[in-house]
PDB file of C-alpha atoms and ligand atoms in Angstrom:
ATOM      1  CA  MET A   1      74.483  88.349  96.537  1.00 75.00           C
ATOM      2  CA  SER A   2      72.754  89.700  99.640  1.00 85.00           C
ATOM      3  CA  SER A   3      69.416  88.430 100.945  1.00 87.00           C
ATOM      4  CA  LYS A   4      67.836  91.717  99.841  1.00 90.00           C
ATOM      5  CA  GLN A   5      69.156  91.284  96.277  1.00 92.00           C
ATOM      6  CA  PHE A   6      67.946  87.679  96.256  1.00 92.00           C
ATOM      7  CA  PHE A   7      64.400  88.612  97.278  1.00 92.00           C
ATOM      8  CA  ASN A   8      64.331  91.559  94.862  1.00 94.00           C
ATOM      9  CA  GLU A   9      65.222  89.114  92.068  1.00 94.00           C
ATOM     10  CA  VAL A  10      62.636  86.448  92.957  1.00 94.00           C
ATOM     11  CA  ALA A  11      59.741  88.814  93.793  1.00 95.00           C
ATOM     12  CA  GLY A  12      57.992  88.129  90.461  1.00 94.00           C
ATOM     13  CA  GLU A  13      58.111  84.355  91.039  1.00 95.00           C
ATOM     14  CA  TRP A  14      57.634  84.291  94.817  1.00 95.00           C
ATOM     15  CA  ASP A  15      53.929  83.390  94.841  1.00 95.00           C
ATOM     16  CA  ALA A  16      54.578  80.278  92.740  1.00 95.00           C
ATOM     17  CA  MET A  17      57.709  79.373  94.747  1.00 95.00           C
ATOM     18  CA  ARG A  18      55.858  79.771  98.039  1.00 96.00           C
ATOM     19  CA  ALA A  19      52.997  77.544  96.874  1.00 96.00           C
ATOM     20  CA  ASN A  20      55.533  74.748  96.299  1.00 95.00           C
ATOM     21  CA  PHE A  21      57.193  75.282  99.709  1.00 97.00           C
ATOM     22  CA  TYR A  22      54.209  75.426 102.124  1.00 97.00           C
ATOM     23  CA  SER A  23      50.436  75.675 102.040  1.00 97.00           C
ATOM     24  CA  GLU A  24      47.757  78.147 103.150  1.00 98.00           C
ATOM     25  CA  GLY A  25      47.262  75.869 106.169  1.00 98.00           C
ATOM     26  CA  VAL A  26      50.277  77.611 107.748  1.00 98.00           C
ATOM     27  CA  ARG A  27      48.672  81.030 107.904  1.00 98.00           C
ATOM     28  CA  GLU A  28      45.182  79.752 108.734  1.00 98.00           C
ATOM     29  CA  LYS A  29      46.459  77.734 111.734  1.00 98.00           C
ATOM     30  CA  ALA A  30      48.546  80.739 112.851  1.00 98.00           C
ATOM     31  CA  PHE A  31      45.470  83.008 112.702  1.00 98.00           C
ATOM     32  CA  ASP A  32      43.449  80.522 114.751  1.00 97.00           C
ATOM     33  CA  ARG A  33      46.200  80.297 117.398  1.00 96.00           C
ATOM     34  CA  ALA A  34      46.353  84.101 117.551  1.00 97.00           C
ATOM     35  CA  GLY A  35      42.576  84.462 117.811  1.00 97.00           C
ATOM     36  CA  VAL A  36      42.392  87.203 115.164  1.00 98.00           C
ATOM     37  CA  ARG A  37      39.168  89.183 114.872  1.00 97.00           C
ATOM     38  CA  ALA A  38      37.791  91.423 112.108  1.00 98.00           C
ATOM     39  CA  GLY A  39      38.583  95.094 112.695  1.00 98.00           C
ATOM     40  CA  GLN A  40      41.937  94.465 114.429  1.00 98.00           C
ATOM     41  CA  LEU A  41      45.290  95.857 113.252  1.00 98.00           C
ATOM     42  CA  ALA A  42      48.170  93.428 112.601  1.00 98.00           C
ATOM     43  CA  ALA A  43      51.748  93.694 111.356  1.00 98.00           C
ATOM     44  CA  ASP A  44      53.083  91.202 108.792  1.00 98.00           C
ATOM     45  CA  LEU A  45      56.879  91.238 109.040  1.00 98.00           C
ATOM     46  CA  GLY A  46      59.022  89.942 106.184  1.00 98.00           C
ATOM     47  CA  ALA A  47      55.729  90.115 104.337  1.00 98.00           C
ATOM     48  CA  GLY A  48      57.156  89.244 100.908  1.00 97.00           C
ATOM     49  CA  THR A  49      54.331  89.383  98.382  1.00 98.00           C
ATOM     50  CA  GLY A  50      51.735  89.206 101.148  1.00 98.00           C
ATOM     51  CA  PHE A  51      51.023  85.533 101.882  1.00 98.00           C
ATOM     52  CA  VAL A  52      50.028  86.320 105.499  1.00 98.00           C
ATOM     53  CA  THR A  53      48.637  89.760 104.608  1.00 98.00           C
ATOM     54  CA  GLU A  54      46.211  88.224 102.101  1.00 98.00           C
ATOM     55  CA  GLY A  55      44.769  85.905 104.744  1.00 98.00           C
ATOM     56  CA  LEU A  56      44.480  88.695 107.309  1.00 98.00           C
ATOM     57  CA  LEU A  57      42.662  90.956 104.844  1.00 98.00           C
ATOM     58  CA  ARG A  58      40.249  88.093 104.092  1.00 97.00           C
ATOM     59  CA  ARG A  59      39.521  87.793 107.813  1.00 98.00           C
ATOM     60  CA  GLY A  60      38.684  91.492 107.985  1.00 98.00           C
ATOM     61  CA  LEU A  61      41.830  92.872 109.655  1.00 98.00           C
ATOM     62  CA  SER A  62      43.917  95.875 108.609  1.00 98.00           C
ATOM     63  CA  VAL A  63      47.613  95.228 108.003  1.00 98.00           C
ATOM     64  CA  VAL A  64      50.936  97.046 108.152  1.00 98.00           C
ATOM     65  CA  ALA A  65      53.168  94.942 105.894  1.00 98.00           C
ATOM     66  CA  VAL A  66      56.934  95.405 106.292  1.00 98.00           C
ATOM     67  CA  ASP A  67      59.729  94.078 104.095  1.00 98.00           C
ATOM     68  CA  GLN A  68      63.315  94.987 103.224  1.00 97.00           C
ATOM     69  CA  SER A  69      62.694  94.385  99.501  1.00 96.00           C
ATOM     70  CA  GLU A  70      61.231  97.154  97.312  1.00 96.00           C
ATOM     71  CA  ALA A  71      60.356  94.605  94.617  1.00 97.00           C
ATOM     72  CA  MET A  72      58.321  92.519  97.066  1.00 97.00           C
ATOM     73  CA  LEU A  73      56.530  95.643  98.342  1.00 97.00           C
ATOM     74  CA  ALA A  74      55.780  96.802  94.779  1.00 96.00           C
ATOM     75  CA  LYS A  75      54.217  93.417  93.990  1.00 96.00           C
ATOM     76  CA  MET A  76      52.129  93.568  97.147  1.00 96.00           C
ATOM     77  CA  ARG A  77      50.855  97.091  96.417  1.00 95.00           C
ATOM     78  CA  THR A  78      49.632  95.930  93.004  1.00 96.00           C
ATOM     79  CA  LYS A  79      48.071  92.712  94.322  1.00 95.00           C
ATOM     80  CA  PHE A  80      46.108  94.402  97.093  1.00 96.00           C
ATOM     81  CA  ALA A  81      45.191  97.684  95.351  1.00 96.00           C
ATOM     82  CA  ALA A  82      41.491  96.950  95.909  1.00 95.00           C
ATOM     83  CA  ALA A  83      42.050  96.841  99.686  1.00 95.00           C
ATOM     84  CA  ALA A  84      44.319  99.916  99.773  1.00 94.00           C
ATOM     85  CA  ASP A  85      42.358 101.417 102.690  1.00 96.00           C
ATOM     86  CA  ARG A  86      43.256  98.410 104.896  1.00 98.00           C
ATOM     87  CA  ILE A  87      46.900  97.860 103.954  1.00 98.00           C
ATOM     88  CA  ASP A  88      49.984  99.971 104.539  1.00 97.00           C
ATOM     89  CA  CYS A  89      53.187  98.634 102.900  1.00 97.00           C
ATOM     90  CA  ARG A  90      56.399  99.940 104.466  1.00 98.00           C
ATOM     91  CA  LYS A  91      60.041  99.316 103.691  1.00 98.00           C
ATOM     92  CA  GLY A  92      61.930  98.352 106.818  1.00 97.00           C
ATOM     93  CA  GLU A  93      64.591  96.197 108.439  1.00 97.00           C
ATOM     94  CA  ALA A  94      64.306  93.662 111.243  1.00 97.00           C
ATOM     95  CA  GLU A  95      66.372  95.673 113.727  1.00 95.00           C
ATOM     96  CA  SER A  96      64.492  98.970 113.273  1.00 97.00           C
ATOM     97  CA  LEU A  97      60.889  98.383 112.259  1.00 98.00           C
ATOM     98  CA  PRO A  98      59.121 101.433 110.778  1.00 98.00           C
ATOM     99  CA  LEU A  99      56.351 101.430 113.421  1.00 98.00           C
ATOM    100  CA  PRO A 100      56.023 103.247 116.742  1.00 98.00           C
ATOM    101  CA  ASP A 101      55.864 101.464 120.126  1.00 98.00           C
ATOM    102  CA  GLN A 102      52.623  99.595 120.936  1.00 98.00           C
ATOM    103  CA  ALA A 103      51.168 100.081 117.442  1.00 98.00           C
ATOM    104  CA  VAL A 104      49.449  96.758 116.627  1.00 98.00           C
ATOM    105  CA  GLU A 105      47.345  93.992 118.183  1.00 98.00           C
ATOM    106  CA  HIS A 106      49.134  91.117 116.452  1.00 98.00           C
ATOM    107  CA  VAL A 107      52.592  90.654 114.967  1.00 98.00           C
ATOM    108  CA  PHE A 108      52.946  87.848 112.418  1.00 98.00           C
ATOM    109  CA  ALA A 109      56.281  86.742 110.977  1.00 98.00           C
ATOM    110  CA  ASN A 110      56.168  83.787 108.595  1.00 98.00           C
ATOM    111  CA  MET A 111      59.447  82.302 107.281  1.00 98.00           C
ATOM    112  CA  TYR A 112      61.225  85.532 108.179  1.00 98.00           C
ATOM    113  CA  LEU A 113      63.172  84.764 111.354  1.00 98.00           C
ATOM    114  CA  HIS A 114      65.591  82.397 109.591  1.00 98.00           C
ATOM    115  CA  HIS A 115      66.684  85.298 107.386  1.00 97.00           C
ATOM    116  CA  VAL A 116      67.483  87.908 110.044  1.00 97.00           C
ATOM    117  CA  ASP A 117      71.001  88.458 111.395  1.00 97.00           C
ATOM    118  CA  ASP A 118      70.066  88.527 115.086  1.00 98.00           C
ATOM    119  CA  PRO A 119      66.832  86.606 115.902  1.00 98.00           C
ATOM    120  CA  SER A 120      66.835  87.622 119.565  1.00 98.00           C
ATOM    121  CA  ARG A 121      67.077  91.319 118.674  1.00 98.00           C
ATOM    122  CA  ALA A 122      64.424  90.928 115.956  1.00 98.00           C
ATOM    123  CA  ILE A 123      62.028  89.368 118.494  1.00 98.00           C
ATOM    124  CA  ALA A 124      62.626  92.221 120.948  1.00 98.00           C
ATOM    125  CA  GLU A 125      61.822  94.662 118.146  1.00 98.00           C
ATOM    126  CA  MET A 126      58.639  92.732 117.249  1.00 98.00           C
ATOM    127  CA  THR A 127      57.594  92.940 120.897  1.00 98.00           C
ATOM    128  CA  ARG A 128      58.212  96.714 120.987  1.00 98.00           C
ATOM    129  CA  ILE A 129      55.517  97.365 118.341  1.00 98.00           C
ATOM    130  CA  LEU A 130      52.896  95.164 120.106  1.00 98.00           C
ATOM    131  CA  ARG A 131      50.186  96.758 122.222  1.00 98.00           C
ATOM    132  CA  PRO A 132      49.811  95.478 125.792  1.00 98.00           C
ATOM    133  CA  GLY A 133      47.617  92.385 125.526  1.00 97.00           C
ATOM    134  CA  GLY A 134      48.787  91.837 121.933  1.00 98.00           C
ATOM    135  CA  ARG A 135      50.194  88.595 120.532  1.00 98.00           C
ATOM    136  CA  LEU A 136      53.378  87.700 118.698  1.00 98.00           C
ATOM    137  CA  ILE A 137      53.022  84.724 116.339  1.00 98.00           C
ATOM    138  CA  ILE A 138      56.138  83.468 114.577  1.00 98.00           C
ATOM    139  CA  THR A 139      55.891  80.579 112.117  1.00 98.00           C
ATOM    140  CA  ASP A 140      59.146  79.136 110.806  1.00 98.00           C
ATOM    141  CA  VAL A 141      61.087  75.878 110.616  1.00 98.00           C
ATOM    142  CA  PHE A 142      62.575  73.783 113.403  1.00 98.00           C
ATOM    143  CA  GLU A 143      66.332  73.122 113.278  1.00 98.00           C
ATOM    144  CA  HIS A 144      67.347  71.071 110.213  1.00 97.00           C
ATOM    145  CA  PRO A 145      70.511  69.911 108.401  1.00 97.00           C
ATOM    146  CA  PHE A 146      69.833  71.235 104.873  1.00 96.00           C
ATOM    147  CA  ASP A 147      72.858  73.430 104.193  1.00 96.00           C
ATOM    148  CA  PHE A 148      71.960  74.133 100.542  1.00 96.00           C
ATOM    149  CA  LEU A 149      69.286  76.551 101.778  1.00 97.00           C
ATOM    150  CA  LYS A 150      72.067  78.940 102.812  1.00 96.00           C
ATOM    151  CA  THR A 151      73.522  79.139  99.316  1.00 94.00           C
ATOM    152  CA  GLU A 152      70.415  78.661  97.165  1.00 94.00           C
ATOM    153  CA  HIS A 153      67.860  80.629  99.249  1.00 94.00           C
ATOM    154  CA  HIS A 154      70.056  82.926 101.340  1.00 95.00           C
ATOM    155  CA  ASP A 155      68.840  81.440 104.620  1.00 96.00           C
ATOM    156  CA  ARG A 156      70.910  82.820 107.500  1.00 97.00           C
ATOM    157  CA  TRP A 157      69.877  80.118 110.031  1.00 98.00           C
ATOM    158  CA  LEU A 158      69.150  76.409 109.541  1.00 98.00           C
ATOM    159  CA  GLY A 159      65.951  76.655 111.564  1.00 98.00           C
ATOM    160  CA  PHE A 160      65.616  76.990 115.339  1.00 98.00           C
ATOM    161  CA  ARG A 161      65.482  74.905 118.505  1.00 98.00           C
ATOM    162  CA  ARG A 162      62.418  75.125 120.753  1.00 98.00           C
ATOM    163  CA  GLU A 163      64.544  76.099 123.780  1.00 98.00           C
ATOM    164  CA  ALA A 164      66.166  79.054 121.977  1.00 98.00           C
ATOM    165  CA  LEU A 165      62.780  80.354 120.824  1.00 98.00           C
ATOM    166  CA  GLU A 166      61.311  80.086 124.321  1.00 98.00           C
ATOM    167  CA  GLU A 167      64.322  81.940 125.734  1.00 98.00           C
ATOM    168  CA  TRP A 168      64.129  84.782 123.174  1.00 98.00           C
ATOM    169  CA  LEU A 169      60.372  85.347 123.582  1.00 98.00           C
ATOM    170  CA  THR A 170      60.643  85.282 127.355  1.00 98.00           C
ATOM    171  CA  ALA A 171      63.657  87.632 127.353  1.00 98.00           C
ATOM    172  CA  ALA A 172      61.649  90.059 125.183  1.00 98.00           C
ATOM    173  CA  GLY A 173      59.130  90.316 128.038  1.00 98.00           C
ATOM    174  CA  LEU A 174      56.377  88.118 126.618  1.00 98.00           C
ATOM    175  CA  HIS A 175      54.364  85.752 128.808  1.00 98.00           C
ATOM    176  CA  GLU A 176      52.344  82.562 128.211  1.00 98.00           C
ATOM    177  CA  VAL A 177      55.115  81.651 125.773  1.00 98.00           C
ATOM    178  CA  ALA A 178      54.530  78.446 123.794  1.00 98.00           C
ATOM    179  CA  VAL A 179      56.414  76.786 120.947  1.00 98.00           C
ATOM    180  CA  ASP A 180      54.493  74.000 119.201  1.00 98.00           C
ATOM    181  CA  ASP A 181      54.691  71.907 116.078  1.00 98.00           C
ATOM    182  CA  LEU A 182      52.168  73.526 113.710  1.00 98.00           C
ATOM    183  CA  GLY A 183      51.457  70.232 111.935  1.00 98.00           C
ATOM    184  CA  GLU A 184      52.590  71.713 108.601  1.00 98.00           C
ATOM    185  CA  GLU A 185      55.701  71.108 106.485  1.00 98.00           C
ATOM    186  CA  CYS A 186      58.036  73.182 104.352  1.00 98.00           C
ATOM    187  CA  ARG A 187      59.431  71.287 101.351  1.00 97.00           C
ATOM    188  CA  VAL A 188      62.232  72.715  99.169  1.00 97.00           C
ATOM    189  CA  ARG A 189      64.094  70.925  96.364  1.00 96.00           C
ATOM    190  CA  SER A 190      67.740  71.806  95.739  1.00 96.00           C
ATOM    191  CA  GLU A 191      68.409  73.103  92.244  1.00 92.00           C
ATOM    192  CA  GLY A 192      71.999  71.929  92.598  1.00 92.00           C
ATOM    193  CA  THR A 193      71.801  68.389  93.962  1.00 93.00           C
ATOM    194  CA  GLY A 194      68.137  67.476  93.558  1.00 94.00           C
ATOM    195  CA  GLU A 195      67.997  66.773  97.308  1.00 95.00           C
ATOM    196  CA  THR A 196      64.646  67.603  98.934  1.00 97.00           C
ATOM    197  CA  ALA A 197      64.577  69.374 102.289  1.00 97.00           C
ATOM    198  CA  LEU A 198      61.520  68.464 104.355  1.00 97.00           C
ATOM    199  CA  MET A 199      61.184  70.615 107.474  1.00 98.00           C
ATOM    200  CA  ASN A 200      58.627  70.762 110.272  1.00 98.00           C
ATOM    201  CA  ILE A 201      57.056  74.164 110.872  1.00 98.00           C
ATOM    202  CA  PHE A 202      56.661  75.543 114.405  1.00 98.00           C
ATOM    203  CA  VAL A 203      54.430  78.247 115.797  1.00 98.00           C
ATOM    204  CA  ALA A 204      55.989  80.359 118.551  1.00 98.00           C
ATOM    205  CA  LEU A 205      53.459  82.422 120.464  1.00 98.00           C
ATOM    206  CA  GLY A 206      53.736  84.997 123.225  1.00 98.00           C
ATOM    207  CA  HIS A 207      51.427  87.545 124.879  1.00 98.00           C
ATOM    208  CA  LYS A 208      52.502  91.060 125.804  1.00 98.00           C
TER     209      LYS A 208
HETATM  210  C1  SAM B 301      61.043  83.548 102.801  1.00 64.05           C
HETATM  211  S1  SAM B 301      60.335  85.138 102.471  1.00 64.05           S
HETATM  212  C2  SAM B 301      58.739  84.971 103.266  1.00 64.05           C
HETATM  213  C3  SAM B 301      57.743  85.953 102.722  1.00 64.05           C
HETATM  214  C4  SAM B 301      56.323  85.810 103.312  1.00 64.05           C
HETATM  215  N1  SAM B 301      56.308  85.997 104.742  1.00 64.05           N
HETATM  216  C5  SAM B 301      55.713  84.484 102.933  1.00 64.05           C
HETATM  217  O1  SAM B 301      55.448  83.648 103.803  1.00 64.05           O
HETATM  218  O2  SAM B 301      55.501  84.261 101.706  1.00 64.05           O
HETATM  219  C6  SAM B 301      61.236  86.190 103.598  1.00 64.05           C
HETATM  220  C7  SAM B 301      60.940  87.676 103.433  1.00 64.05           C
HETATM  221  O3  SAM B 301      61.577  88.382 104.502  1.00 64.05           O
HETATM  222  C8  SAM B 301      62.223  89.538 103.996  1.00 64.05           C
HETATM  223  N2  SAM B 301      63.380  89.805 104.866  1.00 64.05           N
HETATM  224  C9  SAM B 301      64.466  89.015 105.042  1.00 64.05           C
HETATM  225  N3  SAM B 301      65.319  89.564 105.931  1.00 64.05           N
HETATM  226  C10 SAM B 301      64.759  90.739 106.313  1.00 64.05           C
HETATM  227  C11 SAM B 301      65.167  91.769 107.210  1.00 64.05           C
HETATM  228  N4  SAM B 301      66.320  91.681 107.900  1.00 64.05           N
HETATM  229  N5  SAM B 301      64.354  92.838 107.375  1.00 64.05           N
HETATM  230  C12 SAM B 301      63.177  92.922 106.685  1.00 64.05           C
HETATM  231  N6  SAM B 301      62.744  91.983 105.815  1.00 64.05           N
HETATM  232  C13 SAM B 301      63.514  90.896 105.631  1.00 64.05           C
HETATM  233  C14 SAM B 301      62.631  89.176 102.561  1.00 64.05           C
HETATM  234  O4  SAM B 301      62.814  90.311 101.746  1.00 64.05           O
HETATM  235  C15 SAM B 301      61.473  88.276 102.130  1.00 64.05           C
HETATM  236  O5  SAM B 301      60.471  89.005 101.473  1.00 64.05           O
END
């Protein structure tokens, strides 16, 4: 099964799954680090059912939400129908985002990078759609040993090292690059072995 098939299958349950994995604190701390303001335009990449999008809409921003999965996008369109004038849901892939150059003031990507084939290329593509002065904010997990996430959740990467993240953001042309522990955890229980993966979440930030 591909990652796209997996996320199409779990779209109906994703909100409940996500609530068991990590809390709203992740997005709220990311928004504070980014310094979001009402009226701004942000992209939410690997948006899923709109965990980050929901928080951005509440803070008064408009959002372009991108995901590879039609089922996730369909769920999001239904959930946020009342805010249809401030959300644009687009199907797209990490390597060729469906946005023009310099389109948005913030790019958020929560728990998305560990699913993409080429993280360095995905970060360069995220940077392309940022306006000068804009901010890239990636939240994901630090490197970990929990191999079952590859088979049970279609993770492509077992998290990331700080040094690799710093290198990729800098190579993309971002400045004031910082990678910090967000002070939040991601907790996933294996259906197969009962083992629980407990992972620290980082925030990687860069300015264009
Ligand atoms: C773990 S979910 C996170 C969803 C959401 N950001 C959240 O925090 O609830 C990862 C999402 O990224 C999407 N995704 C994975 N690989 C992708 C790719 N290469 N291009 C676009 N979307 C992708 C999946 O379809 C899925 O909806």
